[in-house]
mmCIF file of C-alpha atoms in Angstrom:
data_model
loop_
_atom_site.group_PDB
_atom_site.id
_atom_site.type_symbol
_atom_site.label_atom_id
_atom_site.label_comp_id
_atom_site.label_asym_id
_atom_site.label_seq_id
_atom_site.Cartn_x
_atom_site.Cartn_y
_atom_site.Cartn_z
ATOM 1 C CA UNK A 1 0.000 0.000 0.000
ATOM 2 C CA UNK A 2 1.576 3.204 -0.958
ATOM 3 C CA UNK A 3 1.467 6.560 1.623
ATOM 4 C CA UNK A 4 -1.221 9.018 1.262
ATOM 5 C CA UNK A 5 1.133 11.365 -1.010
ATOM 6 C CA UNK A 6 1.457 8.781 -3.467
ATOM 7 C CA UNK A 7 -2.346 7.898 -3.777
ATOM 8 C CA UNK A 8 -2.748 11.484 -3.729
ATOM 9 C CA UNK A 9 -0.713 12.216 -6.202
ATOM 10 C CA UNK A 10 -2.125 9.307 -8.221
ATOM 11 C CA UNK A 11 -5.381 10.529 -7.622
ATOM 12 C CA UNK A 12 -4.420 13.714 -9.020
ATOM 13 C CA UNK A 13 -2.906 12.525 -11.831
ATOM 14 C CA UNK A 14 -6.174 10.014 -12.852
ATOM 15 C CA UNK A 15 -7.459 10.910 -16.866
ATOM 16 C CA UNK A 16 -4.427 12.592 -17.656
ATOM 17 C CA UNK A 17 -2.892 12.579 -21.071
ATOM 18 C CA UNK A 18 0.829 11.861 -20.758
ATOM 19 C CA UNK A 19 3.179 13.095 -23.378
ATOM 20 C CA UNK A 20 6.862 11.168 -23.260
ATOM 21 C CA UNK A 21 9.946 11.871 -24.961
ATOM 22 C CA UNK A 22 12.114 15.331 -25.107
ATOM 23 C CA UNK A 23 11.298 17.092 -28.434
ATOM 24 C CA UNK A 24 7.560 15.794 -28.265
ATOM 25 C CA UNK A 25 7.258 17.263 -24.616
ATOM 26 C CA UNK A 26 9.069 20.645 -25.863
ATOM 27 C CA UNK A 27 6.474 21.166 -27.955
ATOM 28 C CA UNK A 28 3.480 20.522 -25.707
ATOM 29 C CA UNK A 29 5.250 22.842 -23.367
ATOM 30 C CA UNK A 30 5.123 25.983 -26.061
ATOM 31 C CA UNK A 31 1.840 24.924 -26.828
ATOM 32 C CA UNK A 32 0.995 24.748 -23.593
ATOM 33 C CA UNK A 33 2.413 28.424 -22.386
ATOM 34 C CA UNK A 34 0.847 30.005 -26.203
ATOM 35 C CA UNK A 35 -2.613 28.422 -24.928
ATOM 36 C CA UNK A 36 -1.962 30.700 -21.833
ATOM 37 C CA UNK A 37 -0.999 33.628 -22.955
ATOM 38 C CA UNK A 38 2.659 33.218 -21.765
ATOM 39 C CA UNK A 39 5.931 33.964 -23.614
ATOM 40 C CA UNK A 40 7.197 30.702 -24.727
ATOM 41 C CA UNK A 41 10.981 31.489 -22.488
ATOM 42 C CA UNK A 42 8.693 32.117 -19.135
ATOM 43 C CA UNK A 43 9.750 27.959 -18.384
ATOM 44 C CA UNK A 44 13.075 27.923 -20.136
ATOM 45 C CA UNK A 45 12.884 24.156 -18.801
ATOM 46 C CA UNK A 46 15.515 21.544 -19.988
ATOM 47 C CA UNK A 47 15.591 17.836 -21.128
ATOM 48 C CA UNK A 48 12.065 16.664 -20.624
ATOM 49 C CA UNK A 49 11.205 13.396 -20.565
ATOM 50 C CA UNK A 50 7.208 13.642 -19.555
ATOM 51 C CA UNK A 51 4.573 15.878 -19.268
ATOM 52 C CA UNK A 52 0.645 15.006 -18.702
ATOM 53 C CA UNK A 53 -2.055 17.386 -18.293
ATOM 54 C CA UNK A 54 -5.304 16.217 -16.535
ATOM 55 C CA UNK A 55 -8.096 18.380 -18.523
ATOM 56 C CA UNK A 56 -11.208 17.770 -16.189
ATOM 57 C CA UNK A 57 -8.828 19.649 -13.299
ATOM 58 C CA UNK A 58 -6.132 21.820 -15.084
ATOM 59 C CA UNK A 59 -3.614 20.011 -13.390
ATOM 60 C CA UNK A 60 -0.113 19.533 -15.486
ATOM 61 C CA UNK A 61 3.175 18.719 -15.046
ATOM 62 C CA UNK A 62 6.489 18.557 -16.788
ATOM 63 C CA UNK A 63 9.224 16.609 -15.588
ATOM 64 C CA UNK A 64 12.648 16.556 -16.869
ATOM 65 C CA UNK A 65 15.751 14.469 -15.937
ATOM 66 C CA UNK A 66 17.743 17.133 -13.682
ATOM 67 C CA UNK A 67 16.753 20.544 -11.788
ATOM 68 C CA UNK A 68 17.708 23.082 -13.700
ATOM 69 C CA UNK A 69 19.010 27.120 -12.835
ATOM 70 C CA UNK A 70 18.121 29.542 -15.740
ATOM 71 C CA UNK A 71 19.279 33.067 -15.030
ATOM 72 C CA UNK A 72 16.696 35.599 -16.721
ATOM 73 C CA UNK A 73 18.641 38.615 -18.111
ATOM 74 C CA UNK A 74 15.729 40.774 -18.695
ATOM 75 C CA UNK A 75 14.834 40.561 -14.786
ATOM 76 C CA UNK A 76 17.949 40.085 -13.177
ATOM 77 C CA UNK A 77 16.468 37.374 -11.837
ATOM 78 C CA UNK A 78 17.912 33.410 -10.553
ATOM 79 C CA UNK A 79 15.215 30.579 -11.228
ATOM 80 C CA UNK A 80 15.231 27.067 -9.980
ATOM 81 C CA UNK A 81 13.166 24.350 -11.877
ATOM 82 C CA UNK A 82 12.894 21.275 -9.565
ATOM 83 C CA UNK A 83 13.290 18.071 -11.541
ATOM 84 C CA UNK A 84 9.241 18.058 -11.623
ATOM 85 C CA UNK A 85 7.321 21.217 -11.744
ATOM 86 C CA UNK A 86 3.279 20.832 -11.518
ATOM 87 C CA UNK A 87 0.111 23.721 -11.806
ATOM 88 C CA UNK A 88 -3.271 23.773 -12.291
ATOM 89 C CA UNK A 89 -3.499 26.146 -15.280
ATOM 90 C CA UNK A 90 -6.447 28.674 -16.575
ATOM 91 C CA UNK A 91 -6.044 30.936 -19.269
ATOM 92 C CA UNK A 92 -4.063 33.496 -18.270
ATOM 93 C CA UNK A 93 -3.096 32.121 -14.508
ATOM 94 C CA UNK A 94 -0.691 28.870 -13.256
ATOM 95 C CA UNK A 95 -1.676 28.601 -9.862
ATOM 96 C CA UNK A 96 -0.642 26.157 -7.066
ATOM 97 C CA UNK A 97 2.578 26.021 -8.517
ATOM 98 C CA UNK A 98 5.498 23.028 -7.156
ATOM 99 C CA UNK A 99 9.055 23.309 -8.073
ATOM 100 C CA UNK A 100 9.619 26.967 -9.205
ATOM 101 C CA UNK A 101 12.031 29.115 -7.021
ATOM 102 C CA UNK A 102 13.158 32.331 -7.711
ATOM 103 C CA UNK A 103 16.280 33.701 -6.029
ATOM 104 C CA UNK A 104 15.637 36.811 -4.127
ATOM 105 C CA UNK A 105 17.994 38.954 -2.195
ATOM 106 C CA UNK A 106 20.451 35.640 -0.795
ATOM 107 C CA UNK A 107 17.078 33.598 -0.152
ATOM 108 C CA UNK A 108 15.222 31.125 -2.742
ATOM 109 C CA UNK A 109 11.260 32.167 -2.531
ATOM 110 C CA UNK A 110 8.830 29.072 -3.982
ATOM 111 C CA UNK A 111 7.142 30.569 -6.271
ATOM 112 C CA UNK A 112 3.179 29.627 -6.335
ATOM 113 C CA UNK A 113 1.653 31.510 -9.000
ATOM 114 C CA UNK A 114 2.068 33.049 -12.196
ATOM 115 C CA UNK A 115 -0.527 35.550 -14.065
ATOM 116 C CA UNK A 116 -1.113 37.526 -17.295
ATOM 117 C CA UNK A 117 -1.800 41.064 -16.792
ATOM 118 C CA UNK A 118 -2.589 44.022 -18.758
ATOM 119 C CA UNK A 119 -3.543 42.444 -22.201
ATOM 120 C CA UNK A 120 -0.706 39.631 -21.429
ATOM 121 C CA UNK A 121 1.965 42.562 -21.053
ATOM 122 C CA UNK A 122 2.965 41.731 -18.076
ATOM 123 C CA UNK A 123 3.735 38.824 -15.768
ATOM 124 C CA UNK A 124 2.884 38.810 -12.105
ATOM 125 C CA UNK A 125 5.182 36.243 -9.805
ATOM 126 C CA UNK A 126 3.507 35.278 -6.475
ATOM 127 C CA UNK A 127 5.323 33.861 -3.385
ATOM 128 C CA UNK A 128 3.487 31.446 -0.663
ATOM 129 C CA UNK A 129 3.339 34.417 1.548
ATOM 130 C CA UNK A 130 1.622 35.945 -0.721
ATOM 131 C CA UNK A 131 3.429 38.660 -1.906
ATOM 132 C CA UNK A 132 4.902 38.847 -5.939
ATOM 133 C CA UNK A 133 6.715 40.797 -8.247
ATOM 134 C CA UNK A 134 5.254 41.366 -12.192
ATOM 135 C CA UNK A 135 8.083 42.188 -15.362
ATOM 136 C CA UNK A 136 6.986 42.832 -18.964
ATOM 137 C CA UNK A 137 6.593 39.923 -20.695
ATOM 138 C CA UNK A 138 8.714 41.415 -23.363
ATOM 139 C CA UNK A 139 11.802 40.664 -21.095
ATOM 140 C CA UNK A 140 11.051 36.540 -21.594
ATOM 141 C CA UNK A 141 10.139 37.042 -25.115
ATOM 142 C CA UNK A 142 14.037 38.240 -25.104
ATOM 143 C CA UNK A 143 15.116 34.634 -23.562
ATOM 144 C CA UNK A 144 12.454 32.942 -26.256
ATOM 145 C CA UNK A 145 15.067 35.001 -29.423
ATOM 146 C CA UNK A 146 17.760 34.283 -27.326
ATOM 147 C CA UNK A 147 17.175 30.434 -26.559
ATOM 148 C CA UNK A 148 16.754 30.109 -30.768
ATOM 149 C CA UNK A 149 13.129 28.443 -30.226
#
C-alpha cells in the first residue's frame, strides 16, 4: 500500500494525457504556455522526458531528468526548476505552482503563481506568503530570441 502522497498524487494525476519523450514534450510545453498567454521562455525548462495534463482539473506537469538554474537577463532574476514542476493552469493564470524558485535577495522564494496582466503585457510572480513581483513579458520574449526556439 503506498502513503497518502502517493495515492494522492495518483489521484491527481487520474485521466491525464501523458506526453513522453524530449522534443515531443518541448512542444506541448510551447503549446501549452501560447494556450496561456505566456511567452514561450517564461519555463526555459531543460531535457524533458514527460509531461501530462489532466483536462477535467487543469492540473499539469512537466518533468525533466535534472533541476535546472536559468538566469533571466531581462529581470535580473535566478530561477530554480525542480526536476518536476506541476500547476493547475487557466487561461491566463498557473496557480498552485510546485518546483519553481526564484532567487531573491540571498534567499530562494517558492514561487506559487504566475498571471497575465494588462492584455498579457505583463507577468505577475507570487510567493506562498503571498506577496509577488510582475516584469513585462517582453523581457522573456528576449530569452524565447535568445534560446533560438
Amino acid at each position: 500500500m503506498g502513503t497518502v502522497a502517493e495515492t494522492t498524487k495518483l489521484q491527481e494525476r487520474e485521466g491525464a494525457e501523458i506526453i513522453r519523450g524530449g522534443e515531443a514534450c518541448y512542444q506541448n510545453s510551447m503549446d501549452l504556455l501560447e494556450e496561456l498567454g505566456f511567452p514561450k521562455g517564461v519555463m526555459p525548462l531543460q531535457d524533458l522526458e514527460e509531461c501530462g495534463r489532466v483536462r477535467a482539473t487543469g492540473f499539469v506537469w512537466m518533468k525533466q531528468k535534472a533541476p535546472y538554474e536559468h538566469f533571466f537577463k531581462g529581470t535580473n532574476t535566478k530561477v530554480s526548476y525542480a526536476q518536476e514542476v506541476t500547476a493547475y493552469i487557466e487561461k491566463g493564470k498557473m496557480k498552485r505552482m510546485t518546483g519553481v524558485k526564484s532567487k531573491q535577495m540571498l534567499i530562494w522564494v517558492p514561487i506559487v503563481e504566475m498571471s497575465s496582466l494588462d492584455d498579457g503585457k505583463r507577468i505577475y510572480f507570487k510567493t506562498t506568503v503571498g506577496l509577488g513581483r510582475s516584469f513585462p513579458a517582453s523581457a522573456f520574449e528576449e530569452e524565447e530570441k535568445k534560446e533560438g526556439k
